[in-house]
PDB file of C-alpha atoms and ligand atoms in Angstrom:
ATOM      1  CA  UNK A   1      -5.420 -10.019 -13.679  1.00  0.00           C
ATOM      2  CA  UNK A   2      -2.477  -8.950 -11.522  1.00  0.00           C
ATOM      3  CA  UNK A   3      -3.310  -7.706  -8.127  1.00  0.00           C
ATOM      4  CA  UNK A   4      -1.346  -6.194  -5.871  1.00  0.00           C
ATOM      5  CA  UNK A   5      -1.887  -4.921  -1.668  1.00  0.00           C
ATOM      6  CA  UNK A   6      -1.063  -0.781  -1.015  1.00  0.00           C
ATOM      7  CA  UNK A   7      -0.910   0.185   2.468  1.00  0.00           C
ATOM      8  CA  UNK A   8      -0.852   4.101   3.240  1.00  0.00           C
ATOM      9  CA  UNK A   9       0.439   4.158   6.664  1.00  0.00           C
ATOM     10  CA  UNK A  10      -0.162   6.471   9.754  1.00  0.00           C
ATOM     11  CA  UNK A  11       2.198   9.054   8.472  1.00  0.00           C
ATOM     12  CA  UNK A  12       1.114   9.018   5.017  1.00  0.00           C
ATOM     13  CA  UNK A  13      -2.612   9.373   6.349  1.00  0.00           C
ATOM     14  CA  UNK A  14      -1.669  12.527   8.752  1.00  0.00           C
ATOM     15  CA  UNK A  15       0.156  14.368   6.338  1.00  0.00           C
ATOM     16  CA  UNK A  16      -3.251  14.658   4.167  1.00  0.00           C
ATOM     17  CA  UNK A  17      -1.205  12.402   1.192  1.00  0.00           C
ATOM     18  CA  UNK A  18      -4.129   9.510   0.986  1.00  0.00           C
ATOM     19  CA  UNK A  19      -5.364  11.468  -2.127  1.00  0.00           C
ATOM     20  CA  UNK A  20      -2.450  12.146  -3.550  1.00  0.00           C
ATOM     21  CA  UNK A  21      -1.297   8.240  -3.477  1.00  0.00           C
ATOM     22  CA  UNK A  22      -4.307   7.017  -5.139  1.00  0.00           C
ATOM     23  CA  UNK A  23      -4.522  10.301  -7.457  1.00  0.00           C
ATOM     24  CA  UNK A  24      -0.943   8.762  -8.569  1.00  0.00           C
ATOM     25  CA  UNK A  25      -2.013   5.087  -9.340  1.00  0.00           C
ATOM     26  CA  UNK A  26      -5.517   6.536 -10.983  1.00  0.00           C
ATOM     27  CA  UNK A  27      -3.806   8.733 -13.049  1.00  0.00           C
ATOM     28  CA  UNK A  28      -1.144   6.088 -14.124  1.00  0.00           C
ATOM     29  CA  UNK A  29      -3.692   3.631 -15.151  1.00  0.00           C
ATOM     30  CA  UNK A  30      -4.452   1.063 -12.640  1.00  0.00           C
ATOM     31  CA  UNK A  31      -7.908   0.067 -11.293  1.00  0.00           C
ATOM     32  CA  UNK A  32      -8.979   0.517  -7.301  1.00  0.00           C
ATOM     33  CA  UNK A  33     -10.556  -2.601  -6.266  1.00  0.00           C
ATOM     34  CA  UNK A  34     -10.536  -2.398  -2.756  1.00  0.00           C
ATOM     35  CA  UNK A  35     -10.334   0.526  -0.010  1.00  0.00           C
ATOM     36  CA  UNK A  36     -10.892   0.954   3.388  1.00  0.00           C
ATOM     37  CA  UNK A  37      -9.399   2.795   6.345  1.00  0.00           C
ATOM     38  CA  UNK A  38      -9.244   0.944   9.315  1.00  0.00           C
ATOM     39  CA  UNK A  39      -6.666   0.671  12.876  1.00  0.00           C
ATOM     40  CA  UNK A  40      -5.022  -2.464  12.199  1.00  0.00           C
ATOM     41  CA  UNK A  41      -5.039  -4.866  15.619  1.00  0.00           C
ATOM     42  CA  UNK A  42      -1.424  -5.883  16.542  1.00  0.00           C
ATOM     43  CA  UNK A  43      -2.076  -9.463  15.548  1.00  0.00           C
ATOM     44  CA  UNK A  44      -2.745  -8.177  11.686  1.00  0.00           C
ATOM     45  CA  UNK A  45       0.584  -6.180  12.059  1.00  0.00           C
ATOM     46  CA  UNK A  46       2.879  -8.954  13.245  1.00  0.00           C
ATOM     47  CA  UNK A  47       1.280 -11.025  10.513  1.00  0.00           C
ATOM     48  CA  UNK A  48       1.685  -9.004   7.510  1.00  0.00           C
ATOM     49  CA  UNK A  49       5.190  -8.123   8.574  1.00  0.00           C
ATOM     50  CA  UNK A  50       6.217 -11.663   9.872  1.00  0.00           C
ATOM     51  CA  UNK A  51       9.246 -11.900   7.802  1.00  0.00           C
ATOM     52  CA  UNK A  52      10.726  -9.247   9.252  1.00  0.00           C
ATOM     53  CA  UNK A  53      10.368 -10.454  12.821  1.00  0.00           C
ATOM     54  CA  UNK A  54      13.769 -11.477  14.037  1.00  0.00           C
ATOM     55  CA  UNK A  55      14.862  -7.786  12.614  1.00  0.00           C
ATOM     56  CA  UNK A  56      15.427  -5.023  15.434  1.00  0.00           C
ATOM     57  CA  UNK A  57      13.081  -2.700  14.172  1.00  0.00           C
ATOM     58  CA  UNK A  58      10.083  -5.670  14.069  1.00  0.00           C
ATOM     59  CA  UNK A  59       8.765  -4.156  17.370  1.00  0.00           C
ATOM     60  CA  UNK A  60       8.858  -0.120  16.503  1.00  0.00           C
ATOM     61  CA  UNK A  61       7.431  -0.951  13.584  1.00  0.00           C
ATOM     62  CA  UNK A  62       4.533  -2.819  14.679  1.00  0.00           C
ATOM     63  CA  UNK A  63       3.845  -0.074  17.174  1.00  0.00           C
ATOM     64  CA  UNK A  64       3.118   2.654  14.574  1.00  0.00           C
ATOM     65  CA  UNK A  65       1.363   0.352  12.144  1.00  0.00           C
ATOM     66  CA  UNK A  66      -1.410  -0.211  14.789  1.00  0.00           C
ATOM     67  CA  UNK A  67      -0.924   3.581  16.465  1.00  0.00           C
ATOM     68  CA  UNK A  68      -3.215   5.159  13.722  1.00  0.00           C
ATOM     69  CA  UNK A  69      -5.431   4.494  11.086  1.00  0.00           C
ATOM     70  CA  UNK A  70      -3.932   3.117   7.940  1.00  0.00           C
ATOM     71  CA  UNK A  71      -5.569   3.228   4.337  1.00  0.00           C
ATOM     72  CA  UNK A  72      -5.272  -0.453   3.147  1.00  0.00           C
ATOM     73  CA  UNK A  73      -6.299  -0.678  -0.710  1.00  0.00           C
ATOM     74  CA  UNK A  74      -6.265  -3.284  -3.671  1.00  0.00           C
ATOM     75  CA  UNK A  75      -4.951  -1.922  -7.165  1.00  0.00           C
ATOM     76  CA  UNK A  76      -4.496  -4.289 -10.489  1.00  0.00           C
ATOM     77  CA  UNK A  77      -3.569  -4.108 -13.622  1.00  0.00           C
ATOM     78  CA  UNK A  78      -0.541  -6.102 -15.890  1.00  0.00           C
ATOM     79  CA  UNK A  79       2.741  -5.412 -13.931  1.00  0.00           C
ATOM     80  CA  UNK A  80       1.048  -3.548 -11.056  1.00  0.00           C
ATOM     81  CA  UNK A  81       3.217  -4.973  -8.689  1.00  0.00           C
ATOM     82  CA  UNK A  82       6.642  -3.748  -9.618  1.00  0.00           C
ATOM     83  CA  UNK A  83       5.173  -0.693 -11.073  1.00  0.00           C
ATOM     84  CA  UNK A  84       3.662   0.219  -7.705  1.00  0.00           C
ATOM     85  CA  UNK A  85       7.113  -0.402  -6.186  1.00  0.00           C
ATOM     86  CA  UNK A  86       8.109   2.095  -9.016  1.00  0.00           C
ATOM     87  CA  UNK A  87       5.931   4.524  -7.913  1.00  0.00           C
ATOM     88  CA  UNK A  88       6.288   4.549  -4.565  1.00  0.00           C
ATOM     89  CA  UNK A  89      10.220   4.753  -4.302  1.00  0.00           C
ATOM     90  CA  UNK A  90      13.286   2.644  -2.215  1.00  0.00           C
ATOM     91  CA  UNK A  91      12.773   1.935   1.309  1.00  0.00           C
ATOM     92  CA  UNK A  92      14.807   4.716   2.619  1.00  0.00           C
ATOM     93  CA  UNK A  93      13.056   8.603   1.272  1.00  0.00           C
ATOM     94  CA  UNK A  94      16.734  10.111   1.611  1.00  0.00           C
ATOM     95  CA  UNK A  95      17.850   7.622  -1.016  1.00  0.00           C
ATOM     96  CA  UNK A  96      14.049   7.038  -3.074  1.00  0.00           C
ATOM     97  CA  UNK A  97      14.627   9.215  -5.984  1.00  0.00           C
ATOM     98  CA  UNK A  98      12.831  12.337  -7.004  1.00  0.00           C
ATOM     99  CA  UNK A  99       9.012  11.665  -8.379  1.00  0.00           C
ATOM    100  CA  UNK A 100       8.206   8.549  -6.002  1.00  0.00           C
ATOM    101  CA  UNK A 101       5.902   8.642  -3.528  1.00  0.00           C
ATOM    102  CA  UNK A 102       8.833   8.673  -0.825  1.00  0.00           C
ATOM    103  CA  UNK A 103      11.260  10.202  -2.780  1.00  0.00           C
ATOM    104  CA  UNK A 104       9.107  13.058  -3.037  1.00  0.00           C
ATOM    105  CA  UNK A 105       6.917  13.337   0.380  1.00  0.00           C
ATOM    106  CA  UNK A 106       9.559  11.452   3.387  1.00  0.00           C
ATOM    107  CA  UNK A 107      12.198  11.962   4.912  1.00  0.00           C
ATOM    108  CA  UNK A 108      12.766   9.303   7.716  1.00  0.00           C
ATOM    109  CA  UNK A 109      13.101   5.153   6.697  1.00  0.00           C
ATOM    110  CA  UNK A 110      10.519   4.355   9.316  1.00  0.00           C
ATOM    111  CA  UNK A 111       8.289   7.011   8.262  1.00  0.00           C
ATOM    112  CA  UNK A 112       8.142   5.965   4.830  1.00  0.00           C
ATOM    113  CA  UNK A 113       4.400   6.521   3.867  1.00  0.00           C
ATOM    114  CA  UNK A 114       3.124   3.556   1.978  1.00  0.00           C
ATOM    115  CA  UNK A 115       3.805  -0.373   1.562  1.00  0.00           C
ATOM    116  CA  UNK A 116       4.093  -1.881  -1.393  1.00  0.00           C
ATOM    117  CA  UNK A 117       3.697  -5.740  -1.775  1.00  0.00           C
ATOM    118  CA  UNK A 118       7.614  -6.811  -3.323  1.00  0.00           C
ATOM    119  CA  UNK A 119       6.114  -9.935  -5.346  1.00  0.00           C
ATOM    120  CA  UNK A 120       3.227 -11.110  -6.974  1.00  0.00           C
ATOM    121  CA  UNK A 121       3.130 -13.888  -4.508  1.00  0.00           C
ATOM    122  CA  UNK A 122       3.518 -11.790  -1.302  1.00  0.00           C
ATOM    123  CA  UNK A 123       0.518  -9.514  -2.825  1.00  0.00           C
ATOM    124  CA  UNK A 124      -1.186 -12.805  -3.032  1.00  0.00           C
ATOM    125  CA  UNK A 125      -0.460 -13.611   0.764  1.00  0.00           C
ATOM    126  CA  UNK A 126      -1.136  -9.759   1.666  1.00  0.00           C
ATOM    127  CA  UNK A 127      -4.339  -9.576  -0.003  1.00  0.00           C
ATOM    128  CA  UNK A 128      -5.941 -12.265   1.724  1.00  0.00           C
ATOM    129  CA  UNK A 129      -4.646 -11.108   5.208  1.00  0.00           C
ATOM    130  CA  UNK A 130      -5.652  -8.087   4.700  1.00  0.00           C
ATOM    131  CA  UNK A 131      -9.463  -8.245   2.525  1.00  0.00           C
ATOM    132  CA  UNK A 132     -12.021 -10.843   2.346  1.00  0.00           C
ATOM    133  CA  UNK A 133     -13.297 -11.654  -1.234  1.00  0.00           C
ATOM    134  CA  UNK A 134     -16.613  -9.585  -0.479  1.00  0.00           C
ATOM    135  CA  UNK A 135     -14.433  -6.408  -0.131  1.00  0.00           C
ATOM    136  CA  UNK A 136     -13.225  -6.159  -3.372  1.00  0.00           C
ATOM    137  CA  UNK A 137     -14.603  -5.808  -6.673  1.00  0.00           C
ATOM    138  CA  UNK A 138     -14.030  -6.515  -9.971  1.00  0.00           C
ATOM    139  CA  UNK A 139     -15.169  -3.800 -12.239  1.00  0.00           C
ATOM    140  CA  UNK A 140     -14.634  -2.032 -15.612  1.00  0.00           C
ATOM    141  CA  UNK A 141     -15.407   1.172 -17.308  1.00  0.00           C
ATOM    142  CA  UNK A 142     -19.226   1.558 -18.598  1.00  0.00           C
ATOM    143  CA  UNK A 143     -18.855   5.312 -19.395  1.00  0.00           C
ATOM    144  CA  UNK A 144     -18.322   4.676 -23.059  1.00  0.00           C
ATOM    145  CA  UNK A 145     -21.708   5.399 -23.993  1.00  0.00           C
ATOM    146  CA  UNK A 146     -22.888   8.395 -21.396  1.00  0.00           C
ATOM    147  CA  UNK A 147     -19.488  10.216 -21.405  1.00  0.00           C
ATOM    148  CA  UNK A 148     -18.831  13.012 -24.168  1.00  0.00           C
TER     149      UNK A 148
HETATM  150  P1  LIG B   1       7.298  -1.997   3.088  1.00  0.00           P
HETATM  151  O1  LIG B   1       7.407  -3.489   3.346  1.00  0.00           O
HETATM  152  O2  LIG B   1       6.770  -1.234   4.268  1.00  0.00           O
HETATM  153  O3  LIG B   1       6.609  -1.713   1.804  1.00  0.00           O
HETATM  154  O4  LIG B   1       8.772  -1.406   2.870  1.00  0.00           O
HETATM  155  P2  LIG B   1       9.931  -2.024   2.010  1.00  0.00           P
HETATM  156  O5  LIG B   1       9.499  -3.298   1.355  1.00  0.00           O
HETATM  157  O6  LIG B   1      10.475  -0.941   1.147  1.00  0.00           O
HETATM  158  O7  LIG B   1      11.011  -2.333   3.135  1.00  0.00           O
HETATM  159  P3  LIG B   1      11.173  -3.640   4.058  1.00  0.00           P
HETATM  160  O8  LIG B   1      12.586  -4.078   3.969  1.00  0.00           O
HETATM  161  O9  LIG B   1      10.103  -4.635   3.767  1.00  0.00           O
HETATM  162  O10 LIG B   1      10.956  -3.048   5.510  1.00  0.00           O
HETATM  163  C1  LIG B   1       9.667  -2.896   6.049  1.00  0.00           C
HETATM  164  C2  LIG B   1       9.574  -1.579   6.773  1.00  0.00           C
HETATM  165  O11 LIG B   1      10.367  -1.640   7.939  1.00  0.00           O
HETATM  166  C3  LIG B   1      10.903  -0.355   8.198  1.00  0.00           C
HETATM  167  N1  LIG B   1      12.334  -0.459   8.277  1.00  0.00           N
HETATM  168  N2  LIG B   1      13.038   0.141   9.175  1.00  0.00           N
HETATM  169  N3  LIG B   1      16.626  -0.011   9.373  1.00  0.00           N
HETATM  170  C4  LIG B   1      15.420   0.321   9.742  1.00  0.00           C
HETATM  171  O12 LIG B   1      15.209   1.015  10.703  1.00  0.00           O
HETATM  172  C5  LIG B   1      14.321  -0.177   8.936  1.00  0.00           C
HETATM  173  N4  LIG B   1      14.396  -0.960   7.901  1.00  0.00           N
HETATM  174  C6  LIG B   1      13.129  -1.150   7.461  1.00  0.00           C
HETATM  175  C7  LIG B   1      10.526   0.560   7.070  1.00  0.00           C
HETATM  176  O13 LIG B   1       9.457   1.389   7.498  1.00  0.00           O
HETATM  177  C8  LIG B   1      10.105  -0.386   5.987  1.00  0.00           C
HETATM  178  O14 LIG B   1       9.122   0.188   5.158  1.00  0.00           O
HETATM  179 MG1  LIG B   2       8.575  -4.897   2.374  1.00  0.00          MG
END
């Protein structure tokens, strides 16, 4: 089953918005296999966002990834990866449209409230960077018989 790696990032986690973002993938469908909040140590940060390293914001970003705690999380489900990239809106809040995460909640391009993995390979390279195979789980619904 498709997988793919959500990051809610320092912003995201001050402005209260962690349950909202995962109200918004529970509620569309997908299934939470993996969550934990955790600072993230620079070396995790320059990893994750290694391809962006020759860019001029490489450096500013890094520093707010690892300023504050970040909600990392593992969500899957068919087409979860562009759907989550749905949901959460383009790069830039002044330009993500009305009922994404950004488009709705941010205003500023490096204060953009969540990453998104962009392809079911990077989620593939993100997931192992970020979880180790005991942290997530595989599960499905057993409520069919107990809930009325
Ligand atoms: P993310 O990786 O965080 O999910 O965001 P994204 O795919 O929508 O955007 P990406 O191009 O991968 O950029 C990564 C993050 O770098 C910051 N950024 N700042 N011009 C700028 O100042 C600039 N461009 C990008 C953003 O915070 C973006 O999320
Ligand atoms: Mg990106």
């Amino acid at each position: 089953m498709e997988r793919t790696f959500l990051m809610i990032k320092p912003d995201g986690v001050q402005r209260n918005l962690v349950g909202e973002v995962v109200r918004r993938f529970e509620t569309k469908g997908f299934t939470l296999v993996g969550l934990k909040l955790m600072k993230v140590s620079r070396e995790l940060a320059e990893k994750h966002y290694d391809v962006h390293k020759e860019r001029p914001f490489f450096g500013s970003l890094v520093d707010f990834i690892t300023s504050a705690p970040v909600v990392a999380m593992v969500w899957e489900g068919d087409g979860v990866v562009a759907a989550a990239r749905k949901i959460i809106g383009a790069t830039n809040p002044l330009t993500a449209e009305p009922g994404t995460i950004r488009g709705d909640y941010g205003v500023s391009i490096g204060r953009n409230l969540i990453h998104g993995s962009d392809a079911i390979e990077t989620a593939q390279r993100e997931i192992s960077l970020w979880f180790s195979d005991e942290e997530l789980v595989s599960w499905e619904p057993t409520m069919k018989s107990w809930l009325y």
